Coordinates of C-alpha atoms in Angstrom, one line a residue:
M184 CA -59.5 -42.9 -115.6
G185 CA -62.0 -43.8 -112.9
G186 CA -65.7 -44.0 -113.2
L187 CA -67.9 -46.5 -115.2
I188 CA -66.8 -47.4 -118.8
S189 CA -69.5 -49.0 -121.0
I190 CA -68.6 -50.5 -124.4
Q191 CA -71.3 -51.5 -126.8
N192 CA -70.4 -53.8 -129.7
D193 CA -72.4 -52.2 -132.6
T194 CA -70.8 -54.4 -135.3
K195 CA -71.5 -57.9 -136.6
E196 CA -68.1 -59.2 -135.4
T197 CA -66.6 -60.2 -132.1
F198 CA -64.5 -57.4 -130.6
Q199 CA -61.4 -58.2 -128.5
G200 CA -59.1 -55.9 -126.8
D201 CA -56.6 -55.4 -124.0
I202 CA -54.6 -52.6 -122.4
I203 CA -50.8 -52.6 -121.8
D204 CA -49.0 -50.3 -119.3
V205 CA -45.7 -48.5 -119.8
E206 CA -43.8 -51.5 -118.5
G207 CA -45.3 -53.8 -121.1
E208 CA -47.6 -55.7 -118.7
V209 CA -51.1 -56.5 -119.8
L210 CA -53.8 -55.4 -117.3
E211 CA -55.8 -58.5 -116.6
E212 CA -59.1 -56.6 -115.9
W213 CA -58.9 -55.0 -119.3
E214 CA -58.6 -58.3 -121.4
I215 CA -62.1 -58.1 -122.9
S216 CA -64.2 -59.9 -125.5
I217 CA -67.6 -58.7 -126.6
K218 CA -70.0 -60.5 -128.9
P219 CA -72.0 -58.6 -131.5
G220 CA -74.8 -56.6 -129.9
D221 CA -73.5 -57.1 -126.4
T222 CA -72.4 -54.4 -124.0
Y223 CA -69.5 -54.7 -121.6
S224 CA -69.2 -52.4 -118.5
I225 CA -66.3 -52.1 -116.1
E226 CA -65.7 -49.9 -113.0
D227 CA -62.2 -48.7 -113.6
K228 CA -59.8 -48.6 -110.7
T229 CA -56.5 -49.2 -112.3
L230 CA -55.9 -46.7 -115.1
R231 CA -54.0 -43.7 -113.7
V232 CA -55.0 -40.3 -115.1
G233 CA -52.0 -38.7 -117.0
D234 CA -50.2 -42.0 -117.6
Q235 CA -49.8 -43.4 -121.1
Y236 CA -51.2 -46.7 -122.1
R237 CA -51.4 -48.9 -125.2
L238 CA -54.8 -50.0 -126.3
R239 CA -54.8 -53.1 -128.6
M240 CA -58.0 -53.9 -130.4
M241 CA -59.1 -56.6 -132.9
L242 CA -62.5 -57.0 -134.7
G243 CA -63.4 -60.4 -136.1
S244 CA -61.9 -63.9 -135.7
D245 CA -61.1 -64.7 -139.3
E246 CA -57.3 -64.1 -139.8
M247 CA -57.9 -63.0 -143.4
D248 CA -60.8 -60.5 -142.6
R249 CA -60.2 -59.3 -139.1
K250 CA -59.2 -55.7 -138.4
E251 CA -56.4 -55.0 -135.9
D252 CA -55.6 -51.6 -134.4
D253 CA -53.2 -50.1 -131.8
Q254 CA -53.7 -46.8 -130.0
I255 CA -51.4 -45.1 -127.5
L256 CA -53.0 -42.4 -125.5
F257 CA -52.8 -40.5 -122.1
V258 CA -55.5 -41.5 -119.8
F259 CA -58.1 -38.7 -119.1
K260 CA -60.4 -38.2 -116.1
N261 CA -63.8 -39.8 -116.1
D262 CA -66.1 -38.8 -113.2
G263 CA -69.2 -40.4 -114.5
T264 CA -70.1 -43.0 -117.1
L265 CA -68.2 -43.1 -120.4
K266 CA -70.2 -44.7 -123.1
L267 CA -68.3 -46.0 -126.1
K268 CA -69.2 -48.0 -129.3
V269 CA -66.8 -50.4 -130.9
T270 CA -66.9 -48.5 -134.2
E271 CA -65.8 -45.4 -132.3
L272 CA -62.9 -47.3 -130.7
M273 CA -61.8 -48.6 -134.1
E274 CA -62.0 -45.2 -135.6
Q275 CA -59.9 -43.7 -132.6
Q276 CA -61.3 -40.2 -133.0
K277 CA -63.5 -40.1 -129.9
L278 CA -60.8 -41.3 -127.5
R279 CA -58.3 -39.0 -129.1
N280 CA -60.6 -36.0 -128.6
L281 CA -61.2 -36.9 -125.0
E282 CA -57.4 -37.2 -124.5
V283 CA -56.7 -33.9 -126.2
E284 CA -59.4 -32.1 -124.1
H285 CA -57.9 -33.4 -120.9
L286 CA -54.3 -32.6 -121.8
F287 CA -55.4 -29.1 -123.0
E288 CA -57.0 -28.2 -119.6
Q289 CA -53.9 -29.6 -117.8
I290 CA -51.3 -27.8 -119.9
L291 CA -53.1 -24.5 -120.6
P292 CA -52.3 -22.9 -117.1
G293 CA -48.6 -23.4 -118.0
I294 CA -48.7 -21.4 -121.1
R295 CA -47.1 -18.0 -120.6
I296 CA -48.2 -15.7 -123.5
E297 CA -46.5 -12.5 -124.6
D298 CA -45.6 -10.7 -127.8
T299 CA -42.0 -11.7 -128.5
V300 CA -39.7 -9.6 -130.7
F301 CA -36.7 -11.5 -132.1
H302 CA -34.3 -10.3 -134.6
G303 CA -36.6 -7.4 -135.7
K304 CA -39.7 -9.6 -136.1
K305 CA -42.7 -9.5 -133.7
Y306 CA -44.4 -12.8 -132.8
E307 CA -47.7 -12.0 -131.2
K308 CA -49.3 -14.1 -128.5
S309 CA -46.3 -16.5 -128.5
F310 CA -44.7 -18.7 -125.9
F311 CA -41.5 -20.8 -125.6
A312 CA -41.7 -24.6 -125.7
K313 CA -38.9 -25.0 -123.1
E314 CA -40.7 -22.7 -120.6
L315 CA -43.9 -24.8 -121.0
V316 CA -42.0 -28.1 -120.5
T317 CA -40.3 -26.7 -117.4
Y318 CA -43.6 -25.7 -116.0
L319 CA -45.2 -29.1 -116.5
V320 CA -42.3 -30.9 -114.8
V321 CA -41.9 -28.6 -111.7
H322 CA -45.6 -28.6 -111.1
G323 CA -46.0 -32.4 -111.4
V324 CA -48.3 -32.2 -114.5
A325 CA -45.7 -34.5 -116.1
Q326 CA -43.5 -37.1 -114.6
D327 CA -40.3 -35.8 -116.3
V328 CA -39.1 -33.9 -119.4
D329 CA -39.8 -36.8 -121.8
D330 CA -43.4 -37.2 -120.5
A331 CA -44.0 -33.4 -120.8
V332 CA -42.7 -33.3 -124.3
E333 CA -44.9 -36.2 -125.3
K334 CA -48.0 -34.6 -123.8
C335 CA -47.3 -31.4 -125.8
R336 CA -46.6 -33.3 -129.0
V337 CA -50.2 -34.8 -128.8
L338 CA -51.5 -31.2 -128.7
A339 CA -49.2 -30.1 -131.4
E340 CA -50.3 -32.9 -133.7
A341 CA -53.8 -31.8 -133.0
N342 CA -52.9 -28.3 -134.1
I343 CA -53.6 -26.9 -130.6
L344 CA -50.0 -25.8 -130.1
V345 CA -49.0 -24.3 -133.4
F346 CA -45.3 -24.0 -134.3
L347 CA -44.1 -20.4 -135.2
C348 CA -40.3 -20.6 -135.6
D349 CA -37.0 -21.7 -134.2
P350 CA -35.5 -18.2 -133.3
M351 CA -31.9 -19.3 -133.8
I352 CA -32.6 -20.9 -137.2
Q353 CA -34.7 -17.8 -138.2
M354 CA -31.8 -15.6 -137.5
L355 CA -29.6 -17.7 -139.7
I356 CA -32.3 -17.6 -142.4
D357 CA -32.5 -13.8 -142.2
C358 CA -28.7 -13.5 -142.4
D359 CA -28.8 -16.0 -145.5
M360 CA -26.5 -18.4 -143.5
Y361 CA -28.9 -21.4 -143.3
D362 CA -28.8 -24.5 -145.5
A363 CA -32.4 -25.8 -145.5
K364 CA -31.5 -28.9 -147.6
R365 CA -28.9 -30.2 -145.2
N366 CA -30.8 -29.2 -142.0
P367 CA -34.6 -28.9 -142.7
V368 CA -36.7 -27.1 -140.1
S369 CA -38.6 -29.5 -137.9
N370 CA -42.1 -28.6 -136.7
E371 CA -42.1 -31.4 -134.1
F372 CA -42.5 -30.3 -130.5
Q373 CA -39.1 -30.4 -128.7
N374 CA -37.7 -29.1 -125.4
K375 CA -36.0 -26.2 -127.0
S376 CA -36.4 -22.4 -127.3
L377 CA -39.0 -22.7 -130.0
L378 CA -41.8 -20.3 -130.4
Y379 CA -45.4 -21.6 -130.4
R380 CA -48.9 -20.1 -130.2
L381 CA -52.3 -21.4 -129.4
G382 CA -54.5 -22.6 -132.3
E383 CA -57.3 -20.4 -131.3
T384 CA -59.6 -21.5 -134.2
H385 CA -59.4 -25.2 -133.1
P386 CA -62.9 -26.4 -132.0
I387 CA -61.6 -27.7 -128.7
V388 CA -59.7 -24.6 -128.0
K389 CA -62.7 -22.4 -128.8
D390 CA -64.9 -24.5 -126.6
R391 CA -62.8 -25.0 -123.6
F392 CA -61.2 -21.6 -123.7
K393 CA -64.4 -20.3 -122.1
N394 CA -63.5 -22.1 -118.8
F395 CA -60.3 -20.0 -118.4
A396 CA -59.6 -16.4 -117.7
M397 CA -56.4 -14.4 -118.7
D398 CA -54.6 -13.3 -115.5
E399 CA -52.4 -10.3 -116.2
F400 CA -49.2 -10.7 -114.1
G401 CA -47.0 -7.6 -114.5
S402 CA -47.5 -5.4 -117.6
K403 CA -47.3 -7.6 -120.7
V404 CA -47.3 -11.3 -119.8
L405 CA -50.6 -13.2 -119.7
R406 CA -51.2 -16.5 -118.1
F407 CA -54.3 -18.5 -118.0
K408 CA -56.0 -19.7 -114.9
S409 CA -59.0 -22.0 -114.3
K410 CA -62.2 -20.6 -112.8
Q411 CA -63.3 -24.1 -112.0
N412 CA -60.2 -25.2 -110.0
R413 CA -58.6 -22.7 -107.6
L414 CA -55.5 -24.9 -107.2
L415 CA -54.8 -24.4 -110.9
S416 CA -55.0 -20.6 -110.3
Y417 CA -52.4 -20.9 -107.6
R418 CA -50.3 -23.0 -109.9
G419 CA -50.3 -20.2 -112.4
L420 CA -48.7 -17.8 -109.9
E421 CA -45.1 -17.3 -110.7
G422 CA -42.6 -14.6 -111.9
W423 CA -39.5 -12.7 -111.2
L424 CA -38.9 -11.2 -107.8
E425 CA -35.8 -10.0 -106.1
K426 CA -34.8 -11.7 -102.8
K427 CA -32.8 -9.8 -100.2
K428 CA -29.6 -11.5 -99.1
R429 CA -28.0 -11.5 -95.6
L430 CA -25.5 -8.9 -96.6
G431 CA -28.2 -6.6 -97.9
F432 CA -27.9 -6.9 -101.7
W433 CA -30.7 -8.2 -103.9
Q434 CA -30.7 -11.3 -106.0
R435 CA -33.0 -11.9 -108.9
R436 CA -34.8 -15.2 -108.9
Y437 CA -37.8 -16.9 -110.7
F438 CA -40.5 -17.8 -108.1
R439 CA -43.1 -20.5 -108.5
V440 CA -45.9 -21.6 -106.2
L441 CA -45.6 -25.4 -105.9
S442 CA -48.3 -27.4 -104.1
H443 CA -49.4 -30.9 -103.5
N444 CA -51.8 -32.8 -101.1
D445 CA -50.2 -34.7 -98.2
E446 CA -51.1 -38.3 -98.6
E447 CA -51.4 -38.9 -94.9
T448 CA -53.4 -35.9 -93.8
G449 CA -54.9 -34.8 -97.1
R450 CA -53.8 -31.1 -96.3
L451 CA -52.7 -28.8 -99.1
L452 CA -48.9 -28.3 -98.7
A453 CA -47.5 -25.4 -100.5
Q454 CA -44.1 -23.9 -101.1
L455 CA -42.8 -20.7 -102.8
A456 CA -39.8 -22.1 -104.6
Y457 CA -37.2 -19.9 -106.2
F458 CA -35.1 -20.8 -109.3
D459 CA -32.1 -19.4 -111.2
N460 CA -34.4 -18.7 -114.2
N461 CA -37.7 -19.6 -115.7
I462 CA -36.4 -22.9 -117.4
S463 CA -34.5 -24.3 -114.4
L464 CA -35.9 -27.6 -113.1
E465 CA -34.3 -27.7 -109.6
P466 CA -35.1 -24.9 -107.1
K467 CA -32.2 -23.0 -105.3
G468 CA -34.5 -22.9 -102.2
W469 CA -38.0 -22.4 -101.0
I470 CA -40.3 -20.8 -98.5
N471 CA -42.6 -23.2 -96.7
L472 CA -46.1 -21.4 -97.0
N473 CA -47.5 -23.7 -94.3
F474 CA -45.3 -21.9 -91.7
V475 CA -46.0 -18.3 -92.7
Q476 CA -46.8 -16.1 -89.7
H477 CA -47.7 -12.9 -91.5
V478 CA -46.9 -10.9 -94.7
D479 CA -46.6 -7.1 -94.9
L480 CA -45.2 -4.3 -97.1
V481 CA -41.9 -2.8 -95.8
D482 CA -41.3 0.2 -98.0
K483 CA -43.3 3.3 -99.0
K484 CA -42.9 2.5 -102.7
K485 CA -45.0 -0.6 -102.0
R486 CA -42.7 -2.9 -103.9
S487 CA -41.0 -4.8 -101.1
F488 CA -42.6 -7.0 -98.7
A489 CA -41.5 -9.2 -95.8
V490 CA -42.6 -12.8 -95.1
K491 CA -42.4 -13.5 -91.4
M492 CA -42.2 -17.2 -90.6
L493 CA -43.3 -19.1 -87.5
R494 CA -40.7 -20.3 -85.0
T495 CA -41.5 -24.0 -85.9
N496 CA -40.2 -23.4 -89.5
D497 CA -36.9 -25.1 -90.1
G498 CA -35.7 -22.4 -92.5
K499 CA -35.1 -18.6 -92.0
S500 CA -37.2 -16.6 -89.7
N501 CA -37.8 -13.8 -92.3
Y502 CA -37.7 -13.3 -96.0
V503 CA -37.7 -9.9 -97.8
L504 CA -38.8 -9.9 -101.5
R505 CA -39.1 -7.1 -103.9
A506 CA -41.3 -6.8 -107.1
V507 CA -40.8 -4.8 -110.2
T508 CA -44.0 -2.8 -109.7
P509 CA -46.4 -2.1 -106.8
E510 CA -49.1 -4.0 -108.8
V511 CA -47.1 -7.1 -109.0
A512 CA -46.2 -6.9 -105.2
S513 CA -49.9 -6.5 -104.5
H514 CA -50.6 -9.7 -106.5
W515 CA -48.1 -11.7 -104.5
L516 CA -49.3 -10.2 -101.2
S517 CA -52.9 -11.1 -101.9
F518 CA -51.9 -14.8 -102.4
L519 CA -49.4 -15.1 -99.6
R520 CA -51.9 -13.6 -97.0
L521 CA -54.1 -16.6 -97.6
F522 CA -51.4 -18.7 -95.7
S523 CA -50.8 -16.2 -92.9
K524 CA -51.3 -17.8 -89.4
V525 CA -51.3 -14.4 -87.7
L526 CA -52.4 -11.1 -89.1
S527 CA -50.0 -8.3 -89.3
P528 CA -51.0 -5.0 -87.7
V529 CA -51.7 -3.6 -91.1
D530 CA -53.8 -6.6 -92.1
T531 CA -55.9 -6.2 -88.9
I532 CA -56.6 -2.5 -89.5
Q533 CA -57.6 -3.3 -93.1
R534 CA -60.2 -5.7 -91.8
S535 CA -61.6 -3.2 -89.3
V536 CA -63.9 -0.3 -89.7
L537 CA -60.8 2.0 -89.9
V538 CA -60.3 0.9 -93.5
C539 CA -63.4 2.8 -94.5
T540 CA -61.6 6.1 -93.5
L541 CA -57.9 6.0 -93.2
S542 CA -55.6 6.2 -96.2
D543 CA -53.0 3.5 -96.9
A544 CA -50.3 5.8 -95.5
Q545 CA -52.4 6.5 -92.3
I546 CA -53.0 2.7 -91.9
H547 CA -49.3 2.0 -92.0
D548 CA -48.5 4.7 -89.4
F549 CA -51.4 3.8 -87.2
A550 CA -50.2 0.1 -87.2
K551 CA -46.8 1.2 -85.7
Y552 CA -48.6 2.1 -82.5
L553 CA -50.6 -1.1 -81.9
K554 CA -49.3 -3.4 -79.1
P555 CA -50.1 -7.1 -78.8
K556 CA -52.1 -8.3 -75.8
I557 CA -53.0 -11.9 -74.8
V558 CA -55.9 -12.5 -72.5
K559 CA -56.7 -15.9 -71.0
K560 CA -60.1 -17.4 -71.1
G561 CA -62.4 -16.0 -68.4
K562 CA -60.5 -12.8 -67.8
W563 CA -62.1 -9.4 -68.1
I564 CA -60.8 -7.1 -70.8
I565 CA -63.0 -4.2 -70.1
K566 CA -65.3 -3.6 -67.0
R567 CA -68.4 -1.5 -67.2
G568 CA -68.0 2.0 -65.6
S569 CA -64.2 2.0 -66.0
V570 CA -62.4 4.9 -67.8
I571 CA -61.8 4.2 -71.5
D572 CA -58.0 4.3 -71.9
H573 CA -57.5 1.8 -74.8
C574 CA -59.2 0.7 -77.9
Y575 CA -58.8 -2.9 -79.0
F576 CA -58.7 -5.1 -82.1
L577 CA -59.6 -8.8 -81.6
E578 CA -57.6 -10.9 -83.9
I579 CA -58.0 -14.5 -82.4
G580 CA -60.5 -16.0 -80.1
K581 CA -64.0 -14.8 -78.9
V582 CA -65.1 -12.2 -76.4
G583 CA -68.5 -11.9 -74.7
I584 CA -70.4 -8.6 -74.3
Y585 CA -72.0 -8.1 -70.9
T586 CA -74.4 -5.5 -69.5
G587 CA -75.9 -4.9 -66.1
N588 CA -79.1 -6.4 -64.8
L589 CA -81.4 -4.6 -62.4
D590 CA -79.7 -6.6 -59.6
G591 CA -76.3 -5.3 -60.6
K592 CA -75.0 -8.6 -62.0
E593 CA -73.4 -9.0 -65.4
K594 CA -75.7 -10.5 -68.1
H595 CA -74.2 -12.1 -71.2
Y596 CA -75.8 -10.7 -74.3
W597 CA -73.7 -11.9 -77.4
D598 CA -70.3 -12.7 -78.6
M599 CA -67.8 -11.0 -80.9
E600 CA -65.4 -12.8 -83.2
P601 CA -62.4 -11.5 -85.2
I602 CA -61.8 -8.9 -86.6
S603 CA -63.7 -6.9 -84.0
F604 CA -63.0 -3.3 -82.9
F605 CA -64.2 -2.0 -79.6
G606 CA -63.4 0.8 -77.2
E607 CA -63.5 3.3 -80.0
N608 CA -65.0 6.1 -77.8
M609 CA -61.4 6.7 -76.7
I610 CA -60.9 8.3 -80.0
F611 CA -63.5 11.0 -79.4
D612 CA -63.3 11.5 -75.6
T613 CA -60.4 10.3 -73.5
E614 CA -62.5 10.8 -70.3
S615 CA -65.5 8.7 -71.3
V616 CA -66.3 5.4 -69.4
N617 CA -67.2 2.0 -70.7
G618 CA -71.0 1.3 -71.0
V619 CA -70.4 -2.5 -71.3
S620 CA -68.1 -5.2 -69.9
I621 CA -66.1 -7.4 -72.2
K622 CA -64.7 -10.9 -71.2
A623 CA -62.6 -13.4 -73.0
E624 CA -64.7 -16.4 -73.7
E625 CA -61.7 -18.1 -75.2
D626 CA -58.0 -17.5 -75.1
C627 CA -57.7 -14.3 -77.1
E628 CA -55.0 -12.4 -78.9
L629 CA -55.6 -8.7 -79.4
R630 CA -53.9 -5.5 -80.4
K631 CA -54.5 -2.4 -78.4
L632 CA -53.9 1.3 -78.8
S633 CA -53.4 3.5 -75.7
T634 CA -54.6 7.1 -75.2
K635 CA -51.0 8.2 -75.3
D636 CA -50.2 6.4 -78.6
W637 CA -53.4 7.8 -80.1
K638 CA -52.3 11.4 -79.3
M639 CA -48.9 10.6 -80.9
F640 CA -50.6 9.4 -84.0
L641 CA -52.6 12.6 -84.2
T642 CA -49.4 14.7 -84.2
E643 CA -48.6 13.1 -87.6
H644 CA -52.2 12.9 -88.9
S645 CA -54.3 15.6 -87.3
S646 CA -57.3 15.2 -89.7
A647 CA -57.7 11.6 -88.7
R648 CA -59.9 12.4 -85.6
G649 CA -62.5 14.2 -87.6
Q650 CA -62.5 11.5 -90.3
L651 CA -62.9 8.7 -87.8
R652 CA -65.5 10.5 -85.8
N653 CA -67.6 11.1 -88.9
M654 CA -67.3 7.5 -90.0
L655 CA -67.9 5.9 -86.6
E656 CA -70.8 8.1 -85.5
F657 CA -72.6 8.7 -88.8
G658 CA -71.1 6.9 -91.8
I659 CA -71.7 3.4 -90.6
N660 CA -75.2 4.3 -89.4
R661 CA -75.9 5.6 -92.9
A662 CA -74.7 2.4 -94.5
I663 CA -77.0 0.4 -92.1
E664 CA -80.0 2.5 -92.8
L665 CA -79.6 1.8 -96.6
V666 CA -80.6 -1.8 -95.9
P667 CA -84.3 -2.1 -96.2
F668 CA -84.9 -4.6 -93.4
L669 CA -82.6 -2.5 -91.0
K670 CA -84.3 0.8 -91.3
G671 CA -85.8 2.4 -88.3
L672 CA -83.5 0.9 -85.7
K673 CA -83.1 2.9 -82.3
P674 CA -79.7 4.5 -81.6
T675 CA -79.1 1.8 -78.9
E676 CA -79.9 -0.9 -81.4
L677 CA -77.6 0.7 -84.0
E678 CA -74.8 0.7 -81.4
I679 CA -75.2 -3.0 -80.7
L680 CA -75.3 -3.9 -84.5
R681 CA -72.2 -2.0 -85.1
L682 CA -70.3 -4.3 -82.8
G683 CA -71.1 -7.3 -85.0
L684 CA -70.0 -5.7 -88.3
H685 CA -66.9 -6.8 -90.1
Y686 CA -65.0 -5.2 -93.0
E687 CA -63.3 -6.6 -96.0
V688 CA -61.2 -5.0 -98.7
L689 CA -61.4 -6.5 -102.2
E690 CA -58.8 -5.5 -104.7
E691 CA -59.7 -5.2 -108.4
G692 CA -60.2 -8.5 -110.1
K693 CA -60.4 -10.5 -106.9
V694 CA -63.3 -12.9 -106.2
L695 CA -65.3 -12.5 -103.0
F696 CA -67.0 -15.8 -103.3
Y697 CA -67.7 -18.3 -106.0
E698 CA -71.1 -19.6 -107.2
G699 CA -71.7 -22.8 -105.1
D700 CA -69.6 -21.7 -102.1
P701 CA -71.5 -22.0 -98.8
G702 CA -72.8 -18.7 -97.6
D703 CA -72.5 -17.3 -94.1
K704 CA -72.4 -13.5 -94.5
F705 CA -74.5 -10.7 -95.7
Y706 CA -72.8 -7.7 -97.4
I707 CA -73.2 -4.0 -97.7
V708 CA -71.0 -2.3 -100.4
H709 CA -69.4 0.8 -98.6
S710 CA -67.4 1.8 -101.7
G711 CA -66.2 0.4 -105.1
S712 CA -67.9 -1.7 -107.7
L713 CA -68.6 -5.4 -108.0
K714 CA -69.7 -7.7 -110.9
I715 CA -72.3 -10.4 -110.3
A716 CA -71.9 -13.4 -112.7
R717 CA -73.1 -17.0 -113.1
H718 CA -71.6 -20.0 -114.9
N719 CA -73.8 -21.6 -117.6
P720 CA -72.8 -25.3 -117.6
R721 CA -74.4 -25.8 -121.0
T722 CA -72.6 -23.2 -122.9
E723 CA -69.5 -23.0 -120.6
E724 CA -69.9 -19.2 -120.6
E725 CA -70.0 -16.7 -117.9
T726 CA -73.2 -14.6 -117.8
V727 CA -73.0 -11.2 -116.1
L728 CA -76.2 -10.7 -114.2
G729 CA -75.4 -7.1 -113.1
E730 CA -73.3 -4.7 -111.1
C731 CA -73.5 -3.4 -107.6
G732 CA -71.9 -0.2 -106.2
K733 CA -71.9 1.9 -103.1
G734 CA -75.0 1.2 -100.9
A735 CA -75.8 -2.1 -102.6
V736 CA -76.7 -5.1 -100.4
F737 CA -76.5 -8.8 -101.2
G738 CA -76.3 -12.2 -99.4
E739 CA -79.5 -11.7 -97.4
I740 CA -80.4 -15.4 -97.7
S741 CA -77.3 -16.3 -95.7
L742 CA -78.9 -14.5 -92.6
M743 CA -82.0 -16.7 -92.9
L744 CA -80.4 -20.0 -94.2
P745 CA -76.7 -20.3 -93.4
N746 CA -74.5 -22.5 -95.6
V747 CA -76.9 -22.4 -98.5
P748 CA -74.8 -22.4 -101.7
R749 CA -74.1 -19.0 -103.2
T750 CA -76.2 -18.6 -106.4
A751 CA -73.6 -16.4 -108.2
T752 CA -70.0 -15.3 -108.2
I753 CA -69.0 -11.8 -107.0
I754 CA -65.9 -10.2 -108.5
A755 CA -64.5 -6.7 -107.7
Q756 CA -64.4 -4.4 -110.8
K757 CA -62.3 -1.9 -108.8
R758 CA -61.0 -1.7 -105.2
S759 CA -64.0 -2.1 -103.0
I760 CA -64.6 -2.0 -99.2
L761 CA -67.4 -4.2 -98.0
I762 CA -69.3 -4.3 -94.6
S763 CA -70.3 -7.8 -93.6
L764 CA -72.6 -9.3 -91.1
K765 CA -72.5 -13.0 -90.1
G766 CA -75.8 -14.9 -89.8
K767 CA -75.1 -16.1 -86.2
F768 CA -74.6 -12.6 -84.9
F769 CA -77.6 -11.4 -86.7
K770 CA -79.8 -14.0 -85.0
D771 CA -78.5 -13.0 -81.6
F772 CA -79.1 -9.3 -82.5
V773 CA -82.7 -10.0 -83.5
K774 CA -83.4 -11.6 -80.1
I775 CA -81.8 -8.7 -78.2
A776 CA -83.6 -6.0 -80.1
G777 CA -86.9 -7.9 -80.1
L778 CA -87.4 -7.5 -83.8
D779 CA -89.7 -9.5 -86.0
I780 CA -88.4 -9.1 -89.6
R781 CA -89.0 -12.4 -91.2
T782 CA -91.6 -11.0 -93.6
V783 CA -89.3 -8.1 -94.6
M784 CA -86.4 -10.5 -95.1
R785 CA -88.4 -12.7 -97.3
E786 CA -89.5 -9.8 -99.5
S787 CA -85.9 -8.5 -99.7
I788 CA -84.5 -11.9 -100.8
V789 CA -87.2 -12.4 -103.4
N790 CA -86.6 -8.9 -104.8
T791 CA -82.9 -9.6 -105.0
F792 CA -83.4 -12.8 -107.1
H793 CA -85.8 -11.1 -109.3
Q794 CA -83.5 -8.1 -109.8
Y795 CA -80.5 -10.2 -110.9
K796 CA -82.7 -12.9 -112.6
I797 CA -81.3 -15.7 -110.3
P798 CA -83.6 -18.7 -110.8
F799 CA -83.4 -19.9 -107.1
F800 CA -87.1 -20.6 -106.7
D801 CA -87.8 -21.9 -110.1

């Protein structure tokens, strides 16, 4: 349970109580006696959240008049101070409500809702009891099947899980083959293929339901995920995929993301386990997500994707999976890429300026021509005055930008971090020379494109040259000029600023950042549409503050005050491309350009807060 528990005896009798664990042992620190009017407080360090305990209570000392009561409940989480009165304990309702609220939040992400048709009847928004039990066991919400069933029974007794029917018995009833007197239908929650639904009118469901969002996985199935706990969101990620075998044929498996914290290191360890079906408790195997090198699509239908593993992984070096639709494949890819240690060539391009111009097909073809390059710390990648014969994408490490002094020596101006794109003038003019020098300030990993490979790419996509030229020479400049405090920059200043820009693709429904996350970037919306929302802790509701589309800017405060918590959550309403600028680079740029924009920045930040009604300065 944790936290501080305070019990006030608001009766005229002495209250006595103790707590017994599942092994029948009395917990010494919970043998208590409270006189009338007194308050007893204890800092709990023994009750484990999710375990079941027996609470024995007695009020009064006279054997004839005293009241005795027993209560068995699952322990809920208590982060602060829990204040209780003896009358509330004896009535049992308050503790029972707290237990039910906790179990509901734990169990809800495991409920897989769909419209089920059985024997000609449609059961809307239903789910199978056995699937839910399996989910609770494999994800460690319950210790075993019996524990999972008991937790669900508590919710069923509270009418939060509402029994619909036993499909097999219903079939016999419909066929007039069932003897109800000899085998009456039981509404008790059991680990069987029984159909249930959520009691949406229950006060606890109506209140806590606002903390969750339906996450559509596939076309019809709905699963809930918590907005307040991202680990729960991962826990809700599961479904059918096909796994390619060594001989080339496909095998259908049910995949689940399983995760836990390592007790020694505290790191999040995650596995993508696959099962025979959605009610199997033992996995057939798993992919260790902590050893994923990179993930990428491998077919033009956008349904199959490869998971490349690091050499240190004990299992296979490569897994190929296939989803039923491109949308489901995209859902899995977005998640798996969170674990990638190395970006695939496609990932690299999608995080560079090229994503603003090239189509998905062009990006995949462009990626085929990229070659890896490793540069040790202190080595020059580009020397000023040399012919531009490659363009580069920085994936890992840091590079320094140098220009010439009057005495001819190289002067360090600023650093670039991943994902950065430089040498792009090769795309326009293969005879141009480098105007700056670039050196590896750390050991770096890059991908490079040669003049020869660029020409090969153009034989397949001749329109790409014009598209890229328009974007790199004019499009990005126009986007920068939309920012109030960046208007009026000189061409040389714009060229410098472009080197520090980064690019992000946000798919529909994905969160850019959450309210409360530390901020370190400023954003310009290049295309798409985003929703700005805040969480109201008093009503547990999400309040939409507004929308922002192409040309909109937000996050200015991160340029002035890095790591200040974000004041709202940003969610993509459709696929969006964002241009971002880190606060550290912006400060270096201000020094180089000799700009004094503090007053303009203050005005811009205040206007943003007023526009979206964010009470930052209240």
